[in-house]
PDB file of C-alpha atoms and ligand atoms in Angstrom:
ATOM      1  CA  UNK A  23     -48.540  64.186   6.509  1.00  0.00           C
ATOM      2  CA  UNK A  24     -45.946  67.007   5.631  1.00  0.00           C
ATOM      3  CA  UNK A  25     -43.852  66.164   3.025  1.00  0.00           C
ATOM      4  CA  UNK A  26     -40.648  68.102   2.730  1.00  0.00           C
ATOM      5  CA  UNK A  27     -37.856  68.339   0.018  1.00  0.00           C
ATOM      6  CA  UNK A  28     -35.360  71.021   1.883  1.00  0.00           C
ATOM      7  CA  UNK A  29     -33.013  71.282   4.456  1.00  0.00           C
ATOM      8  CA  UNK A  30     -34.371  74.777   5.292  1.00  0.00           C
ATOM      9  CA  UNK A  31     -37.895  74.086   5.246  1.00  0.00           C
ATOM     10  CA  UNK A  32     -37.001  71.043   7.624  1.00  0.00           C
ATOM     11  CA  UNK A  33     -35.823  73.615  10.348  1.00  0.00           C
ATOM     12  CA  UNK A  34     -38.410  75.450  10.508  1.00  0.00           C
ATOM     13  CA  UNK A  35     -40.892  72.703  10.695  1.00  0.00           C
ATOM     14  CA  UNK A  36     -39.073  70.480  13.258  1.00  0.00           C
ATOM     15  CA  UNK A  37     -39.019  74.250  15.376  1.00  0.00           C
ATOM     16  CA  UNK A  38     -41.974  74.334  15.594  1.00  0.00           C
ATOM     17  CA  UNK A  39     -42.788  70.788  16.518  1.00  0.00           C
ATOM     18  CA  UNK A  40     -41.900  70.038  20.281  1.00  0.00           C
ATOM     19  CA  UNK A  41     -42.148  65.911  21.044  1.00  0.00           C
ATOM     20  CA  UNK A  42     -39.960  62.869  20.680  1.00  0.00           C
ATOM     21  CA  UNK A  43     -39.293  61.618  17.348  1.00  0.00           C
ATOM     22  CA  UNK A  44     -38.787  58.411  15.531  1.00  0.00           C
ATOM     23  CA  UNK A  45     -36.635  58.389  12.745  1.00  0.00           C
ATOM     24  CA  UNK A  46     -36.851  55.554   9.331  1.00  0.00           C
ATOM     25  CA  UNK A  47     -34.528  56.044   7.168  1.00  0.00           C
ATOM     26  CA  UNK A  48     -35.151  54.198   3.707  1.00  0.00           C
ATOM     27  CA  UNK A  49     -33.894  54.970  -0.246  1.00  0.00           C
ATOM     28  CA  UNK A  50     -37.750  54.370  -0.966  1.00  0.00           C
ATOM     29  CA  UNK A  51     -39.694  51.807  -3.332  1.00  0.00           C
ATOM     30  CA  UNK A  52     -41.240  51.354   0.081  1.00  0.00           C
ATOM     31  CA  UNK A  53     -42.691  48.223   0.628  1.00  0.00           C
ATOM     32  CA  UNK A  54     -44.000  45.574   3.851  1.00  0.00           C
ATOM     33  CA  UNK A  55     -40.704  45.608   5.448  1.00  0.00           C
ATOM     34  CA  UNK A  56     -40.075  49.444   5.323  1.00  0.00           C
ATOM     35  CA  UNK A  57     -44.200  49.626   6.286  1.00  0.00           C
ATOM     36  CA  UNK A  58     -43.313  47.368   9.555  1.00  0.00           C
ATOM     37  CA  UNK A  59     -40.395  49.743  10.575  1.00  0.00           C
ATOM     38  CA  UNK A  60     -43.088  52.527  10.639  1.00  0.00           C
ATOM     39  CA  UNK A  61     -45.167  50.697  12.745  1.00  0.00           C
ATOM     40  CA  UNK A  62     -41.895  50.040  15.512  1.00  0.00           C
ATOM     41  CA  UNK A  63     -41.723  54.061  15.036  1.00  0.00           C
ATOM     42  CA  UNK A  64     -45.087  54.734  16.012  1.00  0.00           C
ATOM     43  CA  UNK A  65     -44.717  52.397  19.448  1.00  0.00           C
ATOM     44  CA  UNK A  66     -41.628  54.441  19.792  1.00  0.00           C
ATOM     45  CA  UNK A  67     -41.916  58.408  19.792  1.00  0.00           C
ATOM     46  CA  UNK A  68     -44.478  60.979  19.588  1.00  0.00           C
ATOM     47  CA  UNK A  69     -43.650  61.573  15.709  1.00  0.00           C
ATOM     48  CA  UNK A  70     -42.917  59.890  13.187  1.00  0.00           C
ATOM     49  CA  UNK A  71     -40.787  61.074  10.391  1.00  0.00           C
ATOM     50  CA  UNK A  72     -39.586  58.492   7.274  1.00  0.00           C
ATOM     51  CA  UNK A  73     -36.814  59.640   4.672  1.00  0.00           C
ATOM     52  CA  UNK A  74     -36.474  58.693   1.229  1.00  0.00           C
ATOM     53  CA  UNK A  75     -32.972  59.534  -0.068  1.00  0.00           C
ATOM     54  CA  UNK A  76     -31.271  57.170  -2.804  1.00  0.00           C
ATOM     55  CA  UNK A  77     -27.753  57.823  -1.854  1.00  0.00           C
ATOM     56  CA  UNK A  78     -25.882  58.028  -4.083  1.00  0.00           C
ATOM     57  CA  UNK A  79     -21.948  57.594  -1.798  1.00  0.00           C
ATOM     58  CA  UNK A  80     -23.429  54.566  -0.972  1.00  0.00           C
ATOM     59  CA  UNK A  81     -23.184  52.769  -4.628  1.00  0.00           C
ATOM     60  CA  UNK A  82     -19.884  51.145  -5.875  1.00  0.00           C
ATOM     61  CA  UNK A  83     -21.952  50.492  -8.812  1.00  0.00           C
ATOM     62  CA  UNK A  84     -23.258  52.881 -11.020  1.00  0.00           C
ATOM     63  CA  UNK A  85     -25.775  50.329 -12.729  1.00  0.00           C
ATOM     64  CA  UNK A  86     -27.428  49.178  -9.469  1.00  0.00           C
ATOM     65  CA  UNK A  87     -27.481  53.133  -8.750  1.00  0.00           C
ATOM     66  CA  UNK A  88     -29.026  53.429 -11.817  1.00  0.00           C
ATOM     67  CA  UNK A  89     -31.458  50.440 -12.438  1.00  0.00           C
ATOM     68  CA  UNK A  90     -32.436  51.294  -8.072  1.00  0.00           C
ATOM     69  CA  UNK A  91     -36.294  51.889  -8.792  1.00  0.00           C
ATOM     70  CA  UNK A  92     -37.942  55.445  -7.738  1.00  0.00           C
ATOM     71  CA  UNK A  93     -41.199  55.417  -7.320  1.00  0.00           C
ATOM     72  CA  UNK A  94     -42.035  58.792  -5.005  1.00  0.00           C
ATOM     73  CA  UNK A  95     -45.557  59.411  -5.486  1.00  0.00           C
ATOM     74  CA  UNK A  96     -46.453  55.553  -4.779  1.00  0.00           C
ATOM     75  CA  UNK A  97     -44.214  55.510  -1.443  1.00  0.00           C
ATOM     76  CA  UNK A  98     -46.417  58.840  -0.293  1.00  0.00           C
ATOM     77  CA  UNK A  99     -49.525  57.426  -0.984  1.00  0.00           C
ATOM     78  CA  UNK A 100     -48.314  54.293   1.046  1.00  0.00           C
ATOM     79  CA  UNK A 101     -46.709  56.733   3.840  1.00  0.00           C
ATOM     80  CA  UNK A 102     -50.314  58.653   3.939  1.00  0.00           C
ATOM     81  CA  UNK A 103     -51.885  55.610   4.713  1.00  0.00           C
ATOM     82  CA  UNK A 104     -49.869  54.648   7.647  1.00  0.00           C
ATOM     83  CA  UNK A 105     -50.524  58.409   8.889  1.00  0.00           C
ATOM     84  CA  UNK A 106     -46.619  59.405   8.962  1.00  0.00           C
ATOM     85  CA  UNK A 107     -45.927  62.802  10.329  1.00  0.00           C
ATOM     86  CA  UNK A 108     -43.164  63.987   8.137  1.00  0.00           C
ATOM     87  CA  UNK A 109     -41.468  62.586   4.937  1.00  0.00           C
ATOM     88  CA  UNK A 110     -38.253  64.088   3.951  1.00  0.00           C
ATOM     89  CA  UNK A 111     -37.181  63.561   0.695  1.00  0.00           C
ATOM     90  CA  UNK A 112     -34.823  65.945  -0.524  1.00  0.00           C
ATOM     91  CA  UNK A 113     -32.899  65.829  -3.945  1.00  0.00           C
ATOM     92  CA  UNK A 114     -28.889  64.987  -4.518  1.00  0.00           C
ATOM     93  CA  UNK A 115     -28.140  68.420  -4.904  1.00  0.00           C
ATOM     94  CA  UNK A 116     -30.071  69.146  -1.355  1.00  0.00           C
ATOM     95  CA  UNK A 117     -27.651  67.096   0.789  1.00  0.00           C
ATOM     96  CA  UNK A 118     -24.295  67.215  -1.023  1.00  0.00           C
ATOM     97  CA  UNK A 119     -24.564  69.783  -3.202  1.00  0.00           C
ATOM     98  CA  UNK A 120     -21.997  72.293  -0.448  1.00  0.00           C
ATOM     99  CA  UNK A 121     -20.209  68.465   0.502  1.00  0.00           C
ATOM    100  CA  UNK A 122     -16.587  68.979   0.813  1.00  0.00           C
ATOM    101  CA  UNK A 123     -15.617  64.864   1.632  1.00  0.00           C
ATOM    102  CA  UNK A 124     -16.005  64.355   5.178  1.00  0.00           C
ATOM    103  CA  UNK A 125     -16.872  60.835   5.557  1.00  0.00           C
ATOM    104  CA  UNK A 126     -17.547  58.689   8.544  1.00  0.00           C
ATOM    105  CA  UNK A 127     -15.542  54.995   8.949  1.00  0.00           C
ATOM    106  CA  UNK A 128     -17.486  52.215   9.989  1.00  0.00           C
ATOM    107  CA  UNK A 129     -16.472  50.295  12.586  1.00  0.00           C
ATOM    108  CA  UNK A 130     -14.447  46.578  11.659  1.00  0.00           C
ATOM    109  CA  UNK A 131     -17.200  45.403  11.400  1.00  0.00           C
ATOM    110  CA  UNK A 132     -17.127  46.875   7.516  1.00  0.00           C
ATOM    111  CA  UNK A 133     -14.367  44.459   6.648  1.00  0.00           C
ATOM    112  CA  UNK A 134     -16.341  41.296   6.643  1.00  0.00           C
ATOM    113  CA  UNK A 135     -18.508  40.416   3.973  1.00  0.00           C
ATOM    114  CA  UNK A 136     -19.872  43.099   2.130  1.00  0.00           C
ATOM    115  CA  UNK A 137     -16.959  45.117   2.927  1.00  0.00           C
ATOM    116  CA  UNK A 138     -14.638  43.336   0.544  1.00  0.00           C
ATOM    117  CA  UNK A 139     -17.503  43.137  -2.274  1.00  0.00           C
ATOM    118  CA  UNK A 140     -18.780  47.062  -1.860  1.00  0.00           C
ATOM    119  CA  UNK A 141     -16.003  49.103  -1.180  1.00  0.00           C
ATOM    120  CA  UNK A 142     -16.867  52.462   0.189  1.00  0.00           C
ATOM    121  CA  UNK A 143     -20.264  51.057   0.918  1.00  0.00           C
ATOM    122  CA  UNK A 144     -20.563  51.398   4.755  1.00  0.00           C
ATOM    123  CA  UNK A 145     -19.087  54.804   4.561  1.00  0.00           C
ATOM    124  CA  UNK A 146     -21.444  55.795   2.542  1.00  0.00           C
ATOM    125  CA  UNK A 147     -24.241  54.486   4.975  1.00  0.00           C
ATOM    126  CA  UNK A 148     -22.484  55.682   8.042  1.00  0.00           C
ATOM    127  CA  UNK A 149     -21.907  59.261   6.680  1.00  0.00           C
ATOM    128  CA  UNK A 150     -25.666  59.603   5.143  1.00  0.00           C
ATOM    129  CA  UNK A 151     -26.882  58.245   8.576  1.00  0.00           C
ATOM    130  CA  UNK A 152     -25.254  60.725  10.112  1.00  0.00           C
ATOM    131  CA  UNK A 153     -26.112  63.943   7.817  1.00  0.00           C
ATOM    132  CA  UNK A 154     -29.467  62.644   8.434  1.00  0.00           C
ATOM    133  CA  UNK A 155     -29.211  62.595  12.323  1.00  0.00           C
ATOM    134  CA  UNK A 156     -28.369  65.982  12.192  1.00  0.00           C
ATOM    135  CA  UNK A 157     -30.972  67.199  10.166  1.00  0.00           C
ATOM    136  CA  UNK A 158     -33.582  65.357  12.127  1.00  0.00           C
ATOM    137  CA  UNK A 159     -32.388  65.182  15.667  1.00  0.00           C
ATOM    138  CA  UNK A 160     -34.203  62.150  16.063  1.00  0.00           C
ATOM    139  CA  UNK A 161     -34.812  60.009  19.433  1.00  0.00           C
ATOM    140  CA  UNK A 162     -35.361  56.607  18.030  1.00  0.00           C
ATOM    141  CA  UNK A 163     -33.840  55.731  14.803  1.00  0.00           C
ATOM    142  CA  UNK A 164     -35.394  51.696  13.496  1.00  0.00           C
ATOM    143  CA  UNK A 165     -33.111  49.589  11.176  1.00  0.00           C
ATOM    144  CA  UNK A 166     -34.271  46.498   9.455  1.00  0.00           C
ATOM    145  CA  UNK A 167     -32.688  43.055  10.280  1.00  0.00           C
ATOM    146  CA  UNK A 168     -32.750  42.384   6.887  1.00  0.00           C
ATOM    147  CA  UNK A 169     -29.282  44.390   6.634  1.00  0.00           C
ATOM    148  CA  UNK A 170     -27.718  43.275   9.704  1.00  0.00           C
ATOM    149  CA  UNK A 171     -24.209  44.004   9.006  1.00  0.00           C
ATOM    150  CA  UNK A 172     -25.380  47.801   8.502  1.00  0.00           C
ATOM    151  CA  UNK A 173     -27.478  47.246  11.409  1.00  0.00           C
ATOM    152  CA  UNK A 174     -24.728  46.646  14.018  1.00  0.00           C
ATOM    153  CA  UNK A 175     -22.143  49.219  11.881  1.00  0.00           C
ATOM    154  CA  UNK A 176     -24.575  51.585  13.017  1.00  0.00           C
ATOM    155  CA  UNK A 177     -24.494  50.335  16.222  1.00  0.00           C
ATOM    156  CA  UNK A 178     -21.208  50.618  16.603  1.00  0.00           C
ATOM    157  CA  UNK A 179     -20.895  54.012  15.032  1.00  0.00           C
ATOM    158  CA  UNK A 180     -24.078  55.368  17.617  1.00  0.00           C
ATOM    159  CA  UNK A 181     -21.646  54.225  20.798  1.00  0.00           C
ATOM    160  CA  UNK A 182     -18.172  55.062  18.939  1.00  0.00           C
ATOM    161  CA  UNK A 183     -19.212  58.800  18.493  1.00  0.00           C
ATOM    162  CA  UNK A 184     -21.793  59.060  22.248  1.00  0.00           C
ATOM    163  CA  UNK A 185     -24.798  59.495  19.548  1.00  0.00           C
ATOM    164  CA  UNK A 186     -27.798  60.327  21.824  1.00  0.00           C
ATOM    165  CA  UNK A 187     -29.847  57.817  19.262  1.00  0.00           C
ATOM    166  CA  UNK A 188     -31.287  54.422  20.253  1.00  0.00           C
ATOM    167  CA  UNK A 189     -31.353  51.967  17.323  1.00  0.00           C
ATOM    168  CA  UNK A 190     -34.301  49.603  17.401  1.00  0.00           C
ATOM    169  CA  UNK A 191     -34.355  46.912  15.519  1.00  0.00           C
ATOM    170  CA  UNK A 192     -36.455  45.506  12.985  1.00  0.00           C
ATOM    171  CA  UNK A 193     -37.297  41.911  11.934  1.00  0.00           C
ATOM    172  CA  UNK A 194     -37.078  40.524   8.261  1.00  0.00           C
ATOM    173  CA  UNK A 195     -40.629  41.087   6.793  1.00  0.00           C
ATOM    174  CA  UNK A 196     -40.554  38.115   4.027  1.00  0.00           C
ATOM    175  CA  UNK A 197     -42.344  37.483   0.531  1.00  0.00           C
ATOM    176  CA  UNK A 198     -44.826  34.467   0.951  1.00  0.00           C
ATOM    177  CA  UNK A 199     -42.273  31.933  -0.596  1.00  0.00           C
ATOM    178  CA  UNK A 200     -39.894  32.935   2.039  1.00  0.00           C
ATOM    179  CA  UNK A 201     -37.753  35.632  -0.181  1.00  0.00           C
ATOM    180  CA  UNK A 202     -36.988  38.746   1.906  1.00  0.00           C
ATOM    181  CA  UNK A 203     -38.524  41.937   1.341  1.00  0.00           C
ATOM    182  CA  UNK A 204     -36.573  44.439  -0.862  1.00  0.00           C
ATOM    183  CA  UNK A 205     -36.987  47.055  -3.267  1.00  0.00           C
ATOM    184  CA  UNK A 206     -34.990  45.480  -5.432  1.00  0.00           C
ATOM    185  CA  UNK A 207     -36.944  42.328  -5.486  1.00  0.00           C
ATOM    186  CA  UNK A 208     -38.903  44.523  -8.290  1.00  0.00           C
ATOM    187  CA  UNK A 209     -35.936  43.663 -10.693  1.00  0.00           C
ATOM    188  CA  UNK A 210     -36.497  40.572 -10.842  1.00  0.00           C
ATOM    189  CA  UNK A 211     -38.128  38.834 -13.599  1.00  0.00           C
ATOM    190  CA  UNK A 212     -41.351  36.556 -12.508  1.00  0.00           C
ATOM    191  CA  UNK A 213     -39.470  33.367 -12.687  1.00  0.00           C
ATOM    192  CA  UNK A 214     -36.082  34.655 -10.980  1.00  0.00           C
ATOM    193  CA  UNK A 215     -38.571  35.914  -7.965  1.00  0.00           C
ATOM    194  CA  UNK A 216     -40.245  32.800  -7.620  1.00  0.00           C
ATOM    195  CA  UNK A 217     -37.237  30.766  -7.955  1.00  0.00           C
ATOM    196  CA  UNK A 218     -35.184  33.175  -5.169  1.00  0.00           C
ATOM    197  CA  UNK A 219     -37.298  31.176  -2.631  1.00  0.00           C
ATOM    198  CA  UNK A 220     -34.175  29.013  -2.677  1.00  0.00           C
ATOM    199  CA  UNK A 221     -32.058  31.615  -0.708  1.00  0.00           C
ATOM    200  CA  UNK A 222     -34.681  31.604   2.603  1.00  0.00           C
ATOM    201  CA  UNK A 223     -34.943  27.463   2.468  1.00  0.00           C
ATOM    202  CA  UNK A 224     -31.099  27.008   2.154  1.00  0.00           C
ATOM    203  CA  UNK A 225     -31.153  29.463   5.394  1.00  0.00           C
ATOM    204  CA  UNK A 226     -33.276  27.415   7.078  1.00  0.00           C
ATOM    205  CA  UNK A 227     -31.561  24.019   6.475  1.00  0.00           C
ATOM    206  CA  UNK A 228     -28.640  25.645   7.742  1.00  0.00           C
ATOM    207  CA  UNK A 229     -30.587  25.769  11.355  1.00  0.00           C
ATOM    208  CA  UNK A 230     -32.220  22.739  10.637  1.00  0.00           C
ATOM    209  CA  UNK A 231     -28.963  20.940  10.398  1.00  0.00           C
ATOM    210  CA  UNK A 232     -27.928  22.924  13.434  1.00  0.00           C
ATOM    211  CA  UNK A 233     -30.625  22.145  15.200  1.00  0.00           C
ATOM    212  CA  UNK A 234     -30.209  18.382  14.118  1.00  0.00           C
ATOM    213  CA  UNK A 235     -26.932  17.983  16.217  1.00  0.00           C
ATOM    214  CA  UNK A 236     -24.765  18.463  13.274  1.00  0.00           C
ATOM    215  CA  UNK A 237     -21.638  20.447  14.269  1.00  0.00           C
ATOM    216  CA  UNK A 238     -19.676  20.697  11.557  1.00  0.00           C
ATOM    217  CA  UNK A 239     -19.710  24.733   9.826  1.00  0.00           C
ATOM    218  CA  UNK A 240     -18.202  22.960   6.793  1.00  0.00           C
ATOM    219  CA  UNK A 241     -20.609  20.467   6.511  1.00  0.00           C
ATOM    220  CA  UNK A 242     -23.673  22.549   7.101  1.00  0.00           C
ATOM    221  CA  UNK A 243     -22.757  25.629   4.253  1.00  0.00           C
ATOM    222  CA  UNK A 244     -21.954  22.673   1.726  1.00  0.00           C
ATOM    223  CA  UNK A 245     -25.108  21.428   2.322  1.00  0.00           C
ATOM    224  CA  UNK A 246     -26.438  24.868   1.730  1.00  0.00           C
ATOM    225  CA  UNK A 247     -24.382  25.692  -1.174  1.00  0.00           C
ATOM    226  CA  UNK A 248     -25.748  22.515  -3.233  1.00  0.00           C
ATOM    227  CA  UNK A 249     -29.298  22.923  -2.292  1.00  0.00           C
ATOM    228  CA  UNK A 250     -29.083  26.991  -3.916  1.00  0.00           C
ATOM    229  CA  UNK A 251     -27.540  25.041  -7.364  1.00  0.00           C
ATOM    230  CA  UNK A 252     -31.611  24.479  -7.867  1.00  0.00           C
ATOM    231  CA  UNK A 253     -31.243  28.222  -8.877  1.00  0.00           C
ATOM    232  CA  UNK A 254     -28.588  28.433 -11.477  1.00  0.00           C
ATOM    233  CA  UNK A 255     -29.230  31.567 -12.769  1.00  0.00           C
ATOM    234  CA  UNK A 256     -28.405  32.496  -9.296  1.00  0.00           C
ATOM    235  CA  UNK A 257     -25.344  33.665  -8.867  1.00  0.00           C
ATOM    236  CA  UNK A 258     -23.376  33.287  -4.769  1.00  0.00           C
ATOM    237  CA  UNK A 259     -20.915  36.150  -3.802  1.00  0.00           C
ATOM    238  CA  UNK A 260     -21.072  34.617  -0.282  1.00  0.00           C
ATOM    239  CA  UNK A 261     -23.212  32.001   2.337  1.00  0.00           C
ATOM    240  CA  UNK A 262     -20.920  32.086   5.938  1.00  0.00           C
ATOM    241  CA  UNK A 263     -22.052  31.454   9.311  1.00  0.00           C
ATOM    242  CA  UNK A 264     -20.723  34.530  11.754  1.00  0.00           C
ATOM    243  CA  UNK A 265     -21.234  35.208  15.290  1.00  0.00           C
ATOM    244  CA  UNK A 266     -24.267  38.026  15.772  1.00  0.00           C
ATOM    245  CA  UNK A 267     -22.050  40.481  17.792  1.00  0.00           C
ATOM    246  CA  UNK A 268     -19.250  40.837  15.785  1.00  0.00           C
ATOM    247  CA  UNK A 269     -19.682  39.381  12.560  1.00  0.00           C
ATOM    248  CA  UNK A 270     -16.315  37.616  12.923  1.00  0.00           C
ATOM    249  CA  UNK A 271     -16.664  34.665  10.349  1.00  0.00           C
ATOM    250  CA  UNK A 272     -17.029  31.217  12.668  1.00  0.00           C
ATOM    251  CA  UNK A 273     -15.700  27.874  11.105  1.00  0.00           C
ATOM    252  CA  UNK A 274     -16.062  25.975  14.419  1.00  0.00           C
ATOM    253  CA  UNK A 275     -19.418  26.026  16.471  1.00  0.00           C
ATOM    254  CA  UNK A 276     -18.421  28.363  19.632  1.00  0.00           C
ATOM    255  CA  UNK A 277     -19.824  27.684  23.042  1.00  0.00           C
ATOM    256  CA  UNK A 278     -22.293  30.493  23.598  1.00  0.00           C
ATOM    257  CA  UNK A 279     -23.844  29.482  20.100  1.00  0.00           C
ATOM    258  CA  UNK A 280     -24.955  33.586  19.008  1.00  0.00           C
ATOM    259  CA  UNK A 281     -24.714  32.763  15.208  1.00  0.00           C
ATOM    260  CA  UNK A 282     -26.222  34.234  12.106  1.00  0.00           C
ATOM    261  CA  UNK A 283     -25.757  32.272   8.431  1.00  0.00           C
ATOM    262  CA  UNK A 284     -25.592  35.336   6.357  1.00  0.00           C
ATOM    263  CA  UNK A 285     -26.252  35.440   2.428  1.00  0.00           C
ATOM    264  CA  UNK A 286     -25.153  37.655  -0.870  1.00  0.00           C
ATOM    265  CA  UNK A 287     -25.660  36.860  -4.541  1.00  0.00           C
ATOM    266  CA  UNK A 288     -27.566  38.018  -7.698  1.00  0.00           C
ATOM    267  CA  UNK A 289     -29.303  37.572 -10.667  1.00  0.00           C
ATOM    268  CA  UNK A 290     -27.244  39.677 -13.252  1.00  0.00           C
ATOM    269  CA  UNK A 291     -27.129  43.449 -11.734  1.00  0.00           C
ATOM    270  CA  UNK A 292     -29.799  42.525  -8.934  1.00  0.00           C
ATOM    271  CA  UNK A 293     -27.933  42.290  -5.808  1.00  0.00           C
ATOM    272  CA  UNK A 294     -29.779  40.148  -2.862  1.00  0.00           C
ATOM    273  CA  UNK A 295     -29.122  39.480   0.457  1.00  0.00           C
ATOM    274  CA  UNK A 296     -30.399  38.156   3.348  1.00  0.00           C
ATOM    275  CA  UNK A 297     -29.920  36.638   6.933  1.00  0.00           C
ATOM    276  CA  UNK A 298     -31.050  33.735   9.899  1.00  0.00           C
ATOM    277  CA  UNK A 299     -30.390  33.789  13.511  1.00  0.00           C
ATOM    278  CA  UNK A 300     -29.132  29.929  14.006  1.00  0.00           C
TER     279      UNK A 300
HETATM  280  P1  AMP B  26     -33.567  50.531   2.222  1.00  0.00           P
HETATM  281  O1  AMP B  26     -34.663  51.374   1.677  1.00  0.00           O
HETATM  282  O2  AMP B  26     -33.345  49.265   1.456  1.00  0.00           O
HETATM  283  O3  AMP B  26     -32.309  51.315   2.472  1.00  0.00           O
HETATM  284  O4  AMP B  26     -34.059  50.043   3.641  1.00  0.00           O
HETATM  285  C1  AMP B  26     -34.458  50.958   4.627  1.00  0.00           C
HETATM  286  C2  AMP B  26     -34.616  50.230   5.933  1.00  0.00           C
HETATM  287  O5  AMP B  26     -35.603  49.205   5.797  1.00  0.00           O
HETATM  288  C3  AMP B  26     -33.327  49.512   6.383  1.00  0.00           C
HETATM  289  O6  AMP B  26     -33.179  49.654   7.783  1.00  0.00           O
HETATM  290  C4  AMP B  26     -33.587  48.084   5.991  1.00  0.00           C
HETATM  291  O7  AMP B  26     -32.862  47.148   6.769  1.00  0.00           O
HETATM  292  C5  AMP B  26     -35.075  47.975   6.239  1.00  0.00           C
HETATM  293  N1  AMP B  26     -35.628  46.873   5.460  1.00  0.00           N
HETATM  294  C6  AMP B  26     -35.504  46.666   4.123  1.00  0.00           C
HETATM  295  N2  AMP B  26     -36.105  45.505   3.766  1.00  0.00           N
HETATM  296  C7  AMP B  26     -36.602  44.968   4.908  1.00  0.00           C
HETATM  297  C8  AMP B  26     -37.327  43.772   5.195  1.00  0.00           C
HETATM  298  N3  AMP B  26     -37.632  42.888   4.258  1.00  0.00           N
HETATM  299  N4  AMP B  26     -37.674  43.550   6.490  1.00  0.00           N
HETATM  300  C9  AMP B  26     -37.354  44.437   7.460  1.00  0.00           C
HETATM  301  N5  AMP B  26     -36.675  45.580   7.248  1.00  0.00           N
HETATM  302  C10 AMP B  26     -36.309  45.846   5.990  1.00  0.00           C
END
């Protein structure tokens, strides 16, 4: 596995390397659900190549910048093990150190949900995505469900600007109480982890109740929103049902039924979100 920490050191290896490529992009503190996107890049391309990149235009929040763990040496020895080509993991001063501000929109799809919470967010993502496209020229690119708003922004942004990139994507890898995979989940104090279980369940009665014949939206996300008050401590930025294309928010059930209940809250700084199909 080469691991590599500059842009110009990445050129000459990817020169000399001939073969399709598979792209994961992560900010590290790897973990089951990055691990499973490797695997979808190994079915994929020839070679596989993983970033690690904390990105900094990404954060509208210089605590959860801060506190966001970094724990290189422990995601290489993971990376090894999986038997990943390339790891690119260059510093701050690497990728914008010559920046002069060009940023890349995201598509509406940014003003829904965490739009409105992270300003500048999806930028961020959208114009890191793309530095990294660049750099790597990759094939396949593999996003995790588990951020399905950036999922489909980058979607959109791959068929907005004729990016020769398909985006596969990735299902939720979950703790075994049902929390979803993240890096953040290391934050957490013992008791706030085991008690986040509360977050998957309350998306699951939301199909349940679906699935039961109820049809009221209202009904089912006050249902939801009582049964996360077992987690006080647990603080709700937002729990709404939207339809999987375009994230619009849905208050009536819609004939062709595509619907995702989406969550956001967090335990003091720790942000955590996650996401059902219905
Ligand atoms: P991150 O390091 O949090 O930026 O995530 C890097 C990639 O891994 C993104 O495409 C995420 O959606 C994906 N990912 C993170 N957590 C999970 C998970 N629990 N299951 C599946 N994919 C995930």
């Amino acid at each position: 596995m080469k691991v590599i920490n500059t842009i110009y050191e990445l050129k000459s290896y990817l020169a000399k390397h001939n073969g399709s490529l598979a792209l994961v992009p992560t900010m590290g503190a790897l973990h089951e659900g990055h691990l499973s996107l490797v695997d979808i890049a190994k079915e994929s391309a020839e070679f596989v190549a993983v970033t690690i990149f904390v990105n900094p235009q990404q954060f509208n929040n210089a605590k959860d910048l801060k506190l966001y763990p970094r724990v290189l040496e422990d995601d290489l020895d993971l990376l090894r093990n999986q038997a990943v080509d390339l790891v690119f993991c260059p510093t701050e001063d690497e990728i914008y150190q010559h920046f002069q501000g060009t940023k890349v929109h995201p598509s509406k799809i940014g003003d829904v949900m965490e739009g409105p919470f992270r300003p500048g967010h999806f930028a961020g993502v959208c114009t890191i995505v793309n530095i990294l496209f660049n750099l790597l020229r990759p094939d396949v690119a593999i996003f995790g469900e588990k951020d399905f708003q950036q999922l489909r922004i980058i979607e959109d942004m791959i068929l907005d600007l004729q990016m020769d990139v398909q985006i596969i994507r990735a299902p939720i890898k979950r703790e075994d109480n049902g929390l979803a995979r993240s890096s953040r989940n290391e934050l957490l104090s013992k008791k706030q982890r085991a008690e986040a279980k509360v977050i998957f369940e309350c998306l699951m009665l939301a199909k349940e109740l679906l699935s039961s014949g109820e049809t009221s939206i209202k009904k089912i996300l006050a249902n939801c929103k009582k049964h996360l008050e077992s987690a006080p401590e647990l603080k709700i930025e937002y729990l709404t049902i939207n339809h999987s294309s375009d994230l619009r928010e849905v208050n009536k059930l819609e004939l062709d039924n595509n619907l995702r209940i989406f969550f956001a809250g967090h335990y003091g700084g720790v942000r955590l979100i996650d996401n059902l199909k219905l």
